[in-house]
Short mmCIF file of C-alpha atoms in Angstrom, two decimals:
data_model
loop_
_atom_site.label_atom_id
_atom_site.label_comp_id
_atom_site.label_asym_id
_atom_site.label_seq_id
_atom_site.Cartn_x
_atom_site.Cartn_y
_atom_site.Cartn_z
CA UNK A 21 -7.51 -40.84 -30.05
CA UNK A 22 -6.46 -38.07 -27.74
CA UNK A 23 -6.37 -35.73 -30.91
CA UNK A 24 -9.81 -37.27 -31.69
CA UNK A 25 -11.33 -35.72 -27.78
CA UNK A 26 -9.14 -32.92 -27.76
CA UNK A 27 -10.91 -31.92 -31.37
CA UNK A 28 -14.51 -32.85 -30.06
CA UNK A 29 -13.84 -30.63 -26.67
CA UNK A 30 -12.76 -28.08 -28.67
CA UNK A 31 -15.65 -28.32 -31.60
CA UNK A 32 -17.87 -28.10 -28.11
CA UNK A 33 -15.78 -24.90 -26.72
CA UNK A 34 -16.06 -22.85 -29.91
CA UNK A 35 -20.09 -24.30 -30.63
CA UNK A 36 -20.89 -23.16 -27.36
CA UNK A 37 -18.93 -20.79 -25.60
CA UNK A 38 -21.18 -19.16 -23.77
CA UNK A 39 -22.67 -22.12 -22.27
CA UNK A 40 -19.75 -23.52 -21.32
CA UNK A 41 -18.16 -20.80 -19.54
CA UNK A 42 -21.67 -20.09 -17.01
CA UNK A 43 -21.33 -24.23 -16.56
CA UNK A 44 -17.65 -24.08 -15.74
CA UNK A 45 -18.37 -20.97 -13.97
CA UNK A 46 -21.21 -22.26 -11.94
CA UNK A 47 -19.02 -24.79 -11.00
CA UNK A 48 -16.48 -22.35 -9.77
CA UNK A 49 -18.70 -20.66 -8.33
CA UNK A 50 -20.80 -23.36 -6.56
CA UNK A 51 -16.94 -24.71 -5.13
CA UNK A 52 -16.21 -21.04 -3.92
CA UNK A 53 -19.47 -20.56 -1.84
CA UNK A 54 -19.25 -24.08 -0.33
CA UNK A 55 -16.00 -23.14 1.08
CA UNK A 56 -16.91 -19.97 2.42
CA UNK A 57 -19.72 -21.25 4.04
CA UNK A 58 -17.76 -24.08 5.49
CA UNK A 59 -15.26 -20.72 6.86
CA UNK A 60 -18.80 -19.27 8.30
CA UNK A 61 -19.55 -21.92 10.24
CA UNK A 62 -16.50 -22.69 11.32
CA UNK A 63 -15.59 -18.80 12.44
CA UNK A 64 -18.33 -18.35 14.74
CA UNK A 65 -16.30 -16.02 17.03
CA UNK A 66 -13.64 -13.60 16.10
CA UNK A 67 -10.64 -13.71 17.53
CA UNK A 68 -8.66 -9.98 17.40
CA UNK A 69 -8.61 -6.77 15.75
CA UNK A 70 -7.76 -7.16 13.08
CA UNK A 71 -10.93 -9.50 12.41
CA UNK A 72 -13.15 -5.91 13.14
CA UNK A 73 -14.62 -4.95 9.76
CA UNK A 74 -14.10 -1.54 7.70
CA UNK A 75 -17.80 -0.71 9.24
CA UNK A 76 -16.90 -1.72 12.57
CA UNK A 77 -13.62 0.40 12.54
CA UNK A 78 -15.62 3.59 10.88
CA UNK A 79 -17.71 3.27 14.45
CA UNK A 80 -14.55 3.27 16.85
CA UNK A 81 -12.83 6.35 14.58
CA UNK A 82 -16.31 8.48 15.00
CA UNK A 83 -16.69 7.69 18.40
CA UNK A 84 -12.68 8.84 19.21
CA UNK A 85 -12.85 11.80 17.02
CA UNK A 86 -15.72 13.02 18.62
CA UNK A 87 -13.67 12.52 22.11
CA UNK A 88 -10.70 14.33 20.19
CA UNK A 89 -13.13 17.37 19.14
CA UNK A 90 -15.17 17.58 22.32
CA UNK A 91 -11.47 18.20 24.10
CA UNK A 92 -9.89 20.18 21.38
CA UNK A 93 -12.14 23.10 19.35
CA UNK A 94 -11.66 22.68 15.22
CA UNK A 95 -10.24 25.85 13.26
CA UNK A 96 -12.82 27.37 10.93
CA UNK A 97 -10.90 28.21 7.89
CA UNK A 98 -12.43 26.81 4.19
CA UNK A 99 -8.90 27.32 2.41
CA UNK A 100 -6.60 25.53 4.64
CA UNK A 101 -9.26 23.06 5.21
CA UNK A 102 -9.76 22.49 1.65
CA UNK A 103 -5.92 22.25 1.42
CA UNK A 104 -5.25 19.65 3.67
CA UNK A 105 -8.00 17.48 2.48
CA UNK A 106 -6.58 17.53 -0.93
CA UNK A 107 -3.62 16.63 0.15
CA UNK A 108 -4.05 14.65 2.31
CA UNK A 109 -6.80 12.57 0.35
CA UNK A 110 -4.43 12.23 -2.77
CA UNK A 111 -2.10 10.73 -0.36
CA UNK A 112 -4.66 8.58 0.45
CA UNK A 113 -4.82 6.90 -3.05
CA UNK A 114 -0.56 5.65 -2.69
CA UNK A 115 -1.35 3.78 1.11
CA UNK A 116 -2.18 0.53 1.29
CA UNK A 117 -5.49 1.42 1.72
CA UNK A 118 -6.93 4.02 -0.38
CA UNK A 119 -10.37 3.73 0.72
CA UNK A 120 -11.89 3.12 4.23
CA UNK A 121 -15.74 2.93 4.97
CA UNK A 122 -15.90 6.41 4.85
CA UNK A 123 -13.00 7.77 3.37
CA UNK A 124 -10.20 9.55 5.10
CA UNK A 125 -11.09 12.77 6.72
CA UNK A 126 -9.09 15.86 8.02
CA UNK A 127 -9.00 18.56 10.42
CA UNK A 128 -6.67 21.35 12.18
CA UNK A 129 -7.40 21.44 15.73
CA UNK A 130 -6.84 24.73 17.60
CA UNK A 131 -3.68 23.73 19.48
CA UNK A 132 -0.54 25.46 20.71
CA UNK A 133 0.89 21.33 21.71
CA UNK A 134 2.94 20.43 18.17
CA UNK A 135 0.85 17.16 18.28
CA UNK A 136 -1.37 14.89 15.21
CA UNK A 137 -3.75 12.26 16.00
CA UNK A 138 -5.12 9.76 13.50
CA UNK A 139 -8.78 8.09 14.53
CA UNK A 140 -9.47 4.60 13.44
CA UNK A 141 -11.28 4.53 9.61
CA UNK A 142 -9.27 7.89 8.68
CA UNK A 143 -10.48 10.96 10.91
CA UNK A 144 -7.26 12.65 11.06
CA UNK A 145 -6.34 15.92 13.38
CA UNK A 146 -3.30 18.28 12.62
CA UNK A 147 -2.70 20.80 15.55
CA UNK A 148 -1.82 24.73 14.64
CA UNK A 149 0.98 24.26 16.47
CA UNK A 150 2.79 21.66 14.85
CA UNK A 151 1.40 23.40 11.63
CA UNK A 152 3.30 26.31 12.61
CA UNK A 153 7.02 24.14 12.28
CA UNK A 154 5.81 23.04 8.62
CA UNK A 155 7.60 24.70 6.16
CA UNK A 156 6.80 23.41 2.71
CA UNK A 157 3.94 21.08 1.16
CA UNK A 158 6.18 18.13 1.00
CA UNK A 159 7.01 18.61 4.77
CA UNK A 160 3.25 18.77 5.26
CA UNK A 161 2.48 15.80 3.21
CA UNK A 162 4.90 13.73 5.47
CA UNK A 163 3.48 14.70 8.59
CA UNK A 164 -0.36 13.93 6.72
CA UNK A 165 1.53 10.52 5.26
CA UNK A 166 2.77 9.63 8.94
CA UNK A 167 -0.85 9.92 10.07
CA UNK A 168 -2.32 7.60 7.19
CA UNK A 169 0.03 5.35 8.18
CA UNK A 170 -1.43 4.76 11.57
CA UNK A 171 -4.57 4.10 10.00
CA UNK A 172 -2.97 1.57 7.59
CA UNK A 173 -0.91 -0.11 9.98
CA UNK A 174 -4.37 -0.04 12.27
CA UNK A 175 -1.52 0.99 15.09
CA UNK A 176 -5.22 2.97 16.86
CA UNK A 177 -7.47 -0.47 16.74
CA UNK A 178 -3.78 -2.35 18.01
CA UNK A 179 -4.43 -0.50 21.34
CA UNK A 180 -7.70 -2.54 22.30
CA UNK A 181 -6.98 -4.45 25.31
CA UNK A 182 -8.31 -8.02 24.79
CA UNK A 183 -10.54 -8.17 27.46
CA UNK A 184 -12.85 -5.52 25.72
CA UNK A 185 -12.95 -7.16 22.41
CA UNK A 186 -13.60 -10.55 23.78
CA UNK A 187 -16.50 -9.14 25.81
CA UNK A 188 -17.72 -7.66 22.50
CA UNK A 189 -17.08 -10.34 20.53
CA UNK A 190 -18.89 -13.11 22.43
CA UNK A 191 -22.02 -10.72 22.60
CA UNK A 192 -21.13 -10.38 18.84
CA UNK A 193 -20.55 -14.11 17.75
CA UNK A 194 -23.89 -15.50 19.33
CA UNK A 195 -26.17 -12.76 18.07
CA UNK A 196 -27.37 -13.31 14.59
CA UNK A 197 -30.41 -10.58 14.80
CA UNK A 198 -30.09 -7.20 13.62
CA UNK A 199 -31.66 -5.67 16.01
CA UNK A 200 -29.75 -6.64 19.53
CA UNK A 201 -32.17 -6.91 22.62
CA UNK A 202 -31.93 -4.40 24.92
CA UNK A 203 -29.76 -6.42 27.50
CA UNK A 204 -27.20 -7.54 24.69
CA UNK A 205 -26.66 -3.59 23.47
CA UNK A 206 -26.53 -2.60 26.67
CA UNK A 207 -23.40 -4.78 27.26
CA UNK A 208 -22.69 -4.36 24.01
CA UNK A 209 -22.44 -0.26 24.60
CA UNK A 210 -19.80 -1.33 27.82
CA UNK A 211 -17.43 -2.99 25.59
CA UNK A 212 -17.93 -0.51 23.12
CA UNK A 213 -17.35 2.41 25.54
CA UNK A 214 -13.91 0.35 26.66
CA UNK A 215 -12.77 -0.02 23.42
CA UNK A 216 -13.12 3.88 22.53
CA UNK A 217 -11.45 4.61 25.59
CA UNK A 218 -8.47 1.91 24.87
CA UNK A 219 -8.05 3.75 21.84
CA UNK A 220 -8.02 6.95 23.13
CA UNK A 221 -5.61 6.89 25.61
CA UNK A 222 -3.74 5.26 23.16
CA UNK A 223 -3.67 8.40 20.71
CA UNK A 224 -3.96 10.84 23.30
CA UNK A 225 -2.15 9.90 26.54
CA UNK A 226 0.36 7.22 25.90
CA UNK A 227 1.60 7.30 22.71
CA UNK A 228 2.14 4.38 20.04
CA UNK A 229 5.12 2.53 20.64
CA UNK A 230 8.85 3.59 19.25
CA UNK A 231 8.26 1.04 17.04
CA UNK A 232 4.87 1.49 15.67
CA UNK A 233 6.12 5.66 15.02
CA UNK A 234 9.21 4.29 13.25
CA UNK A 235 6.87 2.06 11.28
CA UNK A 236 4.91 5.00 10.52
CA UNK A 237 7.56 6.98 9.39
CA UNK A 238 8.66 4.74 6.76
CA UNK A 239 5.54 3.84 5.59
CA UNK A 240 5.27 7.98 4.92
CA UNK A 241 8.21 8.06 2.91
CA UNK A 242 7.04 5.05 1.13
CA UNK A 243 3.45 6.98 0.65
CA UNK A 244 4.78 10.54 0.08
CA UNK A 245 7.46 9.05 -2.53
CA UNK A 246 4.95 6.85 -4.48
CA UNK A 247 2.40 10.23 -4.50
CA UNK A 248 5.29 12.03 -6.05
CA UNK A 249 6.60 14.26 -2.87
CA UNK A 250 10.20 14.68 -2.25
CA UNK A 251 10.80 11.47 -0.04
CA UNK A 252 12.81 14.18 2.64
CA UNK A 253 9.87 15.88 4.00
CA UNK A 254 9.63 13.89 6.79
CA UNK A 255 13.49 14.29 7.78
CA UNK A 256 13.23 17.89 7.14
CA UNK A 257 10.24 18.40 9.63
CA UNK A 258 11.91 16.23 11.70
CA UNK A 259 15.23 18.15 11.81
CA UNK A 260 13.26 21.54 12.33
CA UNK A 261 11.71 19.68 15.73
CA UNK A 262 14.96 18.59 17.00
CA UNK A 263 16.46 21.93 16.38
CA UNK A 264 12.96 23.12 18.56
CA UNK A 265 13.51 20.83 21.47
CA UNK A 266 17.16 21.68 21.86
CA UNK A 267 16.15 25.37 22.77
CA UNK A 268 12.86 25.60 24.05
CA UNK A 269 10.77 22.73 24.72
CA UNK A 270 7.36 23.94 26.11
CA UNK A 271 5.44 22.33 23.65
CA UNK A 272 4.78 18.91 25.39
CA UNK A 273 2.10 17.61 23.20
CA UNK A 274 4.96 15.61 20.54
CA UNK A 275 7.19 14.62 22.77
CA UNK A 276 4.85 13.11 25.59
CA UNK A 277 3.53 11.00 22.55
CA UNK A 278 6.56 10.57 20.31
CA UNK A 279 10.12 9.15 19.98
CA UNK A 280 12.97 12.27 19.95
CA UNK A 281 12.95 13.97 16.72
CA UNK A 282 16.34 13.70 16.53
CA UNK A 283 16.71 10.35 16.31
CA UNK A 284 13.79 9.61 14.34
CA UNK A 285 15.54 11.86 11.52
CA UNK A 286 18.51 9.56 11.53
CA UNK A 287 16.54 6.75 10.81
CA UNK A 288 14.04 8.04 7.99
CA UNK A 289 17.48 9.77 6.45
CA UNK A 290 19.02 5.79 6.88
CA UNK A 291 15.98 4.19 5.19
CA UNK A 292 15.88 7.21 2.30
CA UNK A 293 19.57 6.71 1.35
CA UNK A 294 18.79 3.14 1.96
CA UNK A 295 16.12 2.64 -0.51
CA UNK A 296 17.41 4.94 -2.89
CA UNK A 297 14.70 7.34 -3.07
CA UNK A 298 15.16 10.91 -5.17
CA UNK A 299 13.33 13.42 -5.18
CA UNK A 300 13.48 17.29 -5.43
CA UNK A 301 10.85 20.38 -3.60
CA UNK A 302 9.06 22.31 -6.22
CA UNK A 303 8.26 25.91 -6.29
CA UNK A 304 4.71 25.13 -7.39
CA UNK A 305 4.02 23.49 -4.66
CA UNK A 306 6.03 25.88 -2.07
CA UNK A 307 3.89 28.74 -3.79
CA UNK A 308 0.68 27.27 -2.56
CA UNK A 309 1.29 26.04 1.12
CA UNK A 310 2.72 29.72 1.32
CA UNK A 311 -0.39 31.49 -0.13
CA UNK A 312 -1.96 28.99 3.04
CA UNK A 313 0.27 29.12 5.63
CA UNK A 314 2.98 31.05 5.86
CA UNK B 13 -2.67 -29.56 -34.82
CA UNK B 14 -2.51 -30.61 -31.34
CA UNK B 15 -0.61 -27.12 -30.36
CA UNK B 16 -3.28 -25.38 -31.91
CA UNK B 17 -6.48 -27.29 -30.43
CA UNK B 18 -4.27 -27.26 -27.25
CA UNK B 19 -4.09 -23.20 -27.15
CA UNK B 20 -7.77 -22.82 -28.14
CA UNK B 21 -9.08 -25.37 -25.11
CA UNK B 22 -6.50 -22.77 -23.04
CA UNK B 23 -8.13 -19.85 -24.12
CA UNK B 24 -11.66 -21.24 -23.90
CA UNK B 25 -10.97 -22.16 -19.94
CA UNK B 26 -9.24 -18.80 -19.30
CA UNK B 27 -12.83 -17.28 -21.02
CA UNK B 28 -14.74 -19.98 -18.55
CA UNK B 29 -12.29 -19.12 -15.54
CA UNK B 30 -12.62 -14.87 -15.54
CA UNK B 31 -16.69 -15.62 -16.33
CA UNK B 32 -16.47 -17.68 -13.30
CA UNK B 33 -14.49 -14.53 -10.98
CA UNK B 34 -18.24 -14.68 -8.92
CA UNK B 35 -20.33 -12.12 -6.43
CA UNK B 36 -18.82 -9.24 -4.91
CA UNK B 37 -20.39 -6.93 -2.03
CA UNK B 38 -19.43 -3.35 -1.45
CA UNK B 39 -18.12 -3.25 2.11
CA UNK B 40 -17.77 0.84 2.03
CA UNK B 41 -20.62 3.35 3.10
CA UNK B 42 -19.94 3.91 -0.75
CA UNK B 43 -17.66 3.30 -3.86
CA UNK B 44 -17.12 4.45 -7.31
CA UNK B 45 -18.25 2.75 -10.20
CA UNK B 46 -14.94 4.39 -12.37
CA UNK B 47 -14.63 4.63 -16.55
CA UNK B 48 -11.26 3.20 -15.85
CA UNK B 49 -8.78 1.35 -13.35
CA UNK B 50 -7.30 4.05 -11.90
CA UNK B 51 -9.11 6.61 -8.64
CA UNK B 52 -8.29 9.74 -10.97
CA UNK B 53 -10.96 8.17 -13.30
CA UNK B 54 -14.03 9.73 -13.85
CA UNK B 55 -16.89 8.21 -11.71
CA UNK B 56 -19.74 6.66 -13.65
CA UNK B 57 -21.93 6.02 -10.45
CA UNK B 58 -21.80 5.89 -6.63
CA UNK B 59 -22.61 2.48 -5.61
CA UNK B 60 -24.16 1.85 -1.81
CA UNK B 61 -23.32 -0.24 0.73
CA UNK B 62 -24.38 -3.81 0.92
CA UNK B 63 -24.44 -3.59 -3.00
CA UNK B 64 -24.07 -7.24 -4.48
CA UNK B 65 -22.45 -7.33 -8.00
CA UNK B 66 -21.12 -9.85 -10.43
CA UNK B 67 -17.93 -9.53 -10.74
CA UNK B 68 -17.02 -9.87 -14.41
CA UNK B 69 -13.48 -9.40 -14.29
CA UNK B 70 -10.26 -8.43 -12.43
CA UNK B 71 -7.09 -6.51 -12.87
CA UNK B 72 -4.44 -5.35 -10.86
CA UNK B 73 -6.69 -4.57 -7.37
CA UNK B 74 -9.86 -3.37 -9.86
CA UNK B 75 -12.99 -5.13 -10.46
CA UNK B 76 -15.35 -4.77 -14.09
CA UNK B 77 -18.80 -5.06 -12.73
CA UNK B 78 -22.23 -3.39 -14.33
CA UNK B 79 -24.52 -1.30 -11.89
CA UNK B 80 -27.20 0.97 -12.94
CA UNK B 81 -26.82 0.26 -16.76
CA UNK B 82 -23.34 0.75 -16.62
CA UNK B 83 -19.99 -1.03 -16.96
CA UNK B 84 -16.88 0.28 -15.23
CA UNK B 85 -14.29 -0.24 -12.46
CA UNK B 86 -14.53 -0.91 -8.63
CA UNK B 87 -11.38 -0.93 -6.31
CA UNK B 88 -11.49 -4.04 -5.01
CA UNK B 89 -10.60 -2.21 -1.46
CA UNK B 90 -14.02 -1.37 -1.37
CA UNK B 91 -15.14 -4.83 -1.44
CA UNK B 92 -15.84 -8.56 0.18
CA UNK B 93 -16.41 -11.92 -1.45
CA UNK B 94 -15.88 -14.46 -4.00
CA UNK B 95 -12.98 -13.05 -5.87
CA UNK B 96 -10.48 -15.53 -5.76
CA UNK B 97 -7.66 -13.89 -3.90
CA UNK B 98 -5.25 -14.16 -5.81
CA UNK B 99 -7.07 -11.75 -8.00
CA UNK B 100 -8.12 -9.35 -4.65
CA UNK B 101 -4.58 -9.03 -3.97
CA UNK B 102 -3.73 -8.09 -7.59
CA UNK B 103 0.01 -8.25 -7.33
CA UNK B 104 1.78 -5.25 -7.67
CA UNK B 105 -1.12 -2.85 -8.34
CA UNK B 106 0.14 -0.82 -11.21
CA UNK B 107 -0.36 2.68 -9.92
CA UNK B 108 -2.27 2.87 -6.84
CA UNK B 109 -1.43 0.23 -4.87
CA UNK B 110 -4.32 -1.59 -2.31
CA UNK B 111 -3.50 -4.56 0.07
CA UNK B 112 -7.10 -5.91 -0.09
CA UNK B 113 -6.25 -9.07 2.31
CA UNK B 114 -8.31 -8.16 4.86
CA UNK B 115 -11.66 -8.73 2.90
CA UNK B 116 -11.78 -11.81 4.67
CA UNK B 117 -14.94 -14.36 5.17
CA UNK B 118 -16.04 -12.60 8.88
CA UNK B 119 -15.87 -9.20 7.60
CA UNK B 120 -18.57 -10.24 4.55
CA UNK B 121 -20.56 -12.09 7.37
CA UNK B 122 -20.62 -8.91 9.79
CA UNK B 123 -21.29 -6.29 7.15
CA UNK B 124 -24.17 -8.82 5.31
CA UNK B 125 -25.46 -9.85 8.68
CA UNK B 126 -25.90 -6.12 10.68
CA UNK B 127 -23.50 -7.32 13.48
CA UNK B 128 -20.78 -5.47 14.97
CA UNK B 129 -20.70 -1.59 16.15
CA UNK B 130 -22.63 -0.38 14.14
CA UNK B 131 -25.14 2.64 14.11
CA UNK B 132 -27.22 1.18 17.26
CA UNK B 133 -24.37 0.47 19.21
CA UNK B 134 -23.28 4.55 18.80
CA UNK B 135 -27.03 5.73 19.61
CA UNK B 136 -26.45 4.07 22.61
CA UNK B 137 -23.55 5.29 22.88
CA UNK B 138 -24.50 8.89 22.48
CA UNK B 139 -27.11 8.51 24.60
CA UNK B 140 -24.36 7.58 27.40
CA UNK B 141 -22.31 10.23 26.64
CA UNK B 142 -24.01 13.10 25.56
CA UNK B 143 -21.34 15.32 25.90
CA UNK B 144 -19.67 13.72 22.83
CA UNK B 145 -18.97 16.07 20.01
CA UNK B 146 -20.43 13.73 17.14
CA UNK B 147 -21.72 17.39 15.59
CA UNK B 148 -18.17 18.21 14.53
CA UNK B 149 -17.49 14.97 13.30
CA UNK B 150 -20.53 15.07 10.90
CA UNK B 151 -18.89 17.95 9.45
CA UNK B 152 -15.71 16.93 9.33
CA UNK B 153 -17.09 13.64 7.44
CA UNK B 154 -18.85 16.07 4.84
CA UNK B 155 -15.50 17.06 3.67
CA UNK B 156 -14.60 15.23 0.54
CA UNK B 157 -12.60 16.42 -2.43
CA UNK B 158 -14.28 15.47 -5.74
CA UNK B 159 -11.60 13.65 -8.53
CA UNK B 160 -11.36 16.40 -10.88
CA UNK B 161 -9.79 18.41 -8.10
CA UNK B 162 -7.64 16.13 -6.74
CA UNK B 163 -6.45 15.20 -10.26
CA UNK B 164 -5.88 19.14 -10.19
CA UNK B 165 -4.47 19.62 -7.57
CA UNK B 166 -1.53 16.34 -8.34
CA UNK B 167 -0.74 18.66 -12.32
CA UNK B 168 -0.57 21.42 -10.59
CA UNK B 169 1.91 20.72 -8.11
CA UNK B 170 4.10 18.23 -10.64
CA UNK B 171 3.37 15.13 -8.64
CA UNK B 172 4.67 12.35 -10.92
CA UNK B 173 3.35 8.77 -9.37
CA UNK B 174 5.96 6.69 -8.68
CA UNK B 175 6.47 3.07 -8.28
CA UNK B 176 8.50 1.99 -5.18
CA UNK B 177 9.91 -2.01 -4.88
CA UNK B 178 10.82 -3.00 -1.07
#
């Protein structure tokens, strides 16, 4: 008997396949919407930032670059523009997020402070100075890897004090118009003004945490290593700023922001030996951040 | 017999199941429609944002969808909605990895409904704070490297991918 309906469902299957699969699939389908819509209706307001979409982050990165590059004037040079974006957009491809709304974007900053800052959505600033300490592709690619790691790790969008995103959210969560009235994006524009400012004192002033840069720094080996680079990059950099700050250390802009060097070093070396991770430099790529930068 | 009639009804409801993988909605300004499931693939067509497409099947992080005639790739990155998510999260992606769990249910809603910061909210902004260099960021959003030269630029430097396990 069971042979008998297992040989009928499957006369049915192979008569009609087609039909079958959009009714089954309907049905899916039909079960999946319900239960998003039951998650709609149920989510009315959004509780942290991690809830902000890919749209809403692409926003808050504009808004702090444009407070990075009103402070700091951008360096005017195709070739080593061109570079970094290459590199730094294949890099891109091995995060955990290879795309953002917008993609990720870069830029060297005119700078003597050995300093990076990465925007929200991927708008990412390299300073001449700390360009001047790079000595090899697969150092640069660390230092470019560290930065796309803030944007994975959404360490920027972390810095929002509460207070700011609740106000924004509440505004956000009862308005179902796309245009907002006048009074709503008015308060709408406070939060939002908050929020870039959270952010940017973040990046700029304060610094991410010791934790969140140690974070960082493994997720660039992780990145760097997946993308090919020799995984040591980031110690080697490292090493070259420790050896800096023991002699001269006029170049605030790092170390305001940033854990020591030094000990940062030990810890990507620890995680490298660690993890196991080989990997050798290449006189390819040496040739070409030379013909750049050196 | 039974194994047999067994395997078929399997492979009918696996055919029902990835027919059933649903909608999908590009969440990105824009996204790739790719010849194959990898970014170093050439790009077939530049889909917009807000773009709703049936997803037809998945794979490691990539989504088969048609747009504009044609059938290739997304990165499901790029997108929100109802992939199951098991699927979205597609394991360990086999070359380019992509967490993709933060597609959730309010980021569909926000991008779908025209909430959030969005354009409006950084008129008014700029209108605030006029001093705001938004010029150089314009440019600086202008710069993208097309895949050819990227793919280029990874031969020509002999940067083997790599897989890395935690």
């Amino acid at each position: 008997m069971r042979t008998s309906a297992a040989l009928i469902t499957l006369i049915l299957a192979l008569a009609a396949p087609r039909a079958m699969a959009l009714d089954m699939g309907d049905a899916l389908l039909k079960a999946w919407e319900k239960k998003d819509a039951i998650v709609k209706t149920t989510k009315a307001l959004r509780k942290g930032f991690q809830e902000l979409s890919d749209e809403e982050e692409y926003y808050i990165g504009r808004a702090v670059a444009a407070r990075i590059l009103t402070d700091y004037k951008t360096v005017n040079d195709p070739a080593k523009t061109e570079y970094l974006n290459t590199a730094g957009q294949t890099l891109a491809l091995y995060s955990t997020r290879p795309a953002t709304f917008a993609g990720y974007h870069f830029r060297i900053i005119a700078s003597g402070e050995v300093n990076a800052f990465a925007a929200p959505g991927g708008f990412i600033f390299v300073t001449t100075g700390l360009l001047a300490h790079v000595k090899s592709e697969d150092q640069l690619a660390a230092v470019l890897a560290h930065e796309i790691a803030h944007v994975t790790l959404k360490h920027g969008l972390g810095a929002i004090k509460s207070a700011n995103l609740t106000q924004a959210f509440t505004i956000l969560g009862t308005e179902a118009v796309k245009e907002y009235s006048s009074a709503d994006l008015s308060a709408l524009t406070t939060a939002f003004e908050g929020v870039i400012n959270d952010v940017v004192n973040q990046l700029v002033v304060n610094g991410y945490s010791r934790t969140q840069e140690y974070d960082a720094d493994q997720e660039a080996v992780r990145i760097a290593y997946k993308a090919g680079y020799n995984p040591s990059g980031l110690a080697e950099f490292l090493a070259s700023l420790a050896a800096m700050t023991a002699g001269d250390s006029k170049e605030l802009g790092f170390y305001k922001t940033h854990p020591p060097a030094g000990e940062r070093k030990s810890k990507v070396e620890s995680f490298i030996t660690k993890k196991k991770l080989e990997g050798a430099p290449s006189q390819a790529r040496d040739a070409r951040f030379q013909a750049r930068f050196m | 017999m039974k194994r047999f009639g067994a395997a078929l009804l399997v492979i009918a409801m696996a055919a029902a199941l990835a027919w059933a993988a649903g909608k999908v909605t590009v969440i990105h300004k824009k996204t790739s429609l790719r010849a194959d499931k990898q970014f170093f693939a050439p790009a077939l067509a530049e889909i917009p944002y807000k773009e709703s497409l049936e997803a037809l099947e998945t794979q490691n992080g990539w989504i088969k969808v048609t747009y504009a005639g044609k059938t290739g790739w997304i990165h499901s990155s790029a997108v929100s909605g109802a992939v199951p998510a098991a699927e979205k999260k597609g394991g360990a992606l086999s070359l380019f990895g992509g967490d993709d769990d933060k597609k959730n249910v309010a980021q569909e809603d926000v991008a779908l409904a025209g909430k959030g910061f969005n354009e409006q909210v950084e008129k008014q902004y700029k209108q605030k704070n006029p001093n705001m260099n938004f010029a150089a960021v314009d440019e600086m959003e202008k710069i993208t490297i097309p895949g050819d030269k990227l793919a280029a630029f990874v031969q020509q430097g002999g940067l083997e991918a790599r897989s890395y396990e935690n």
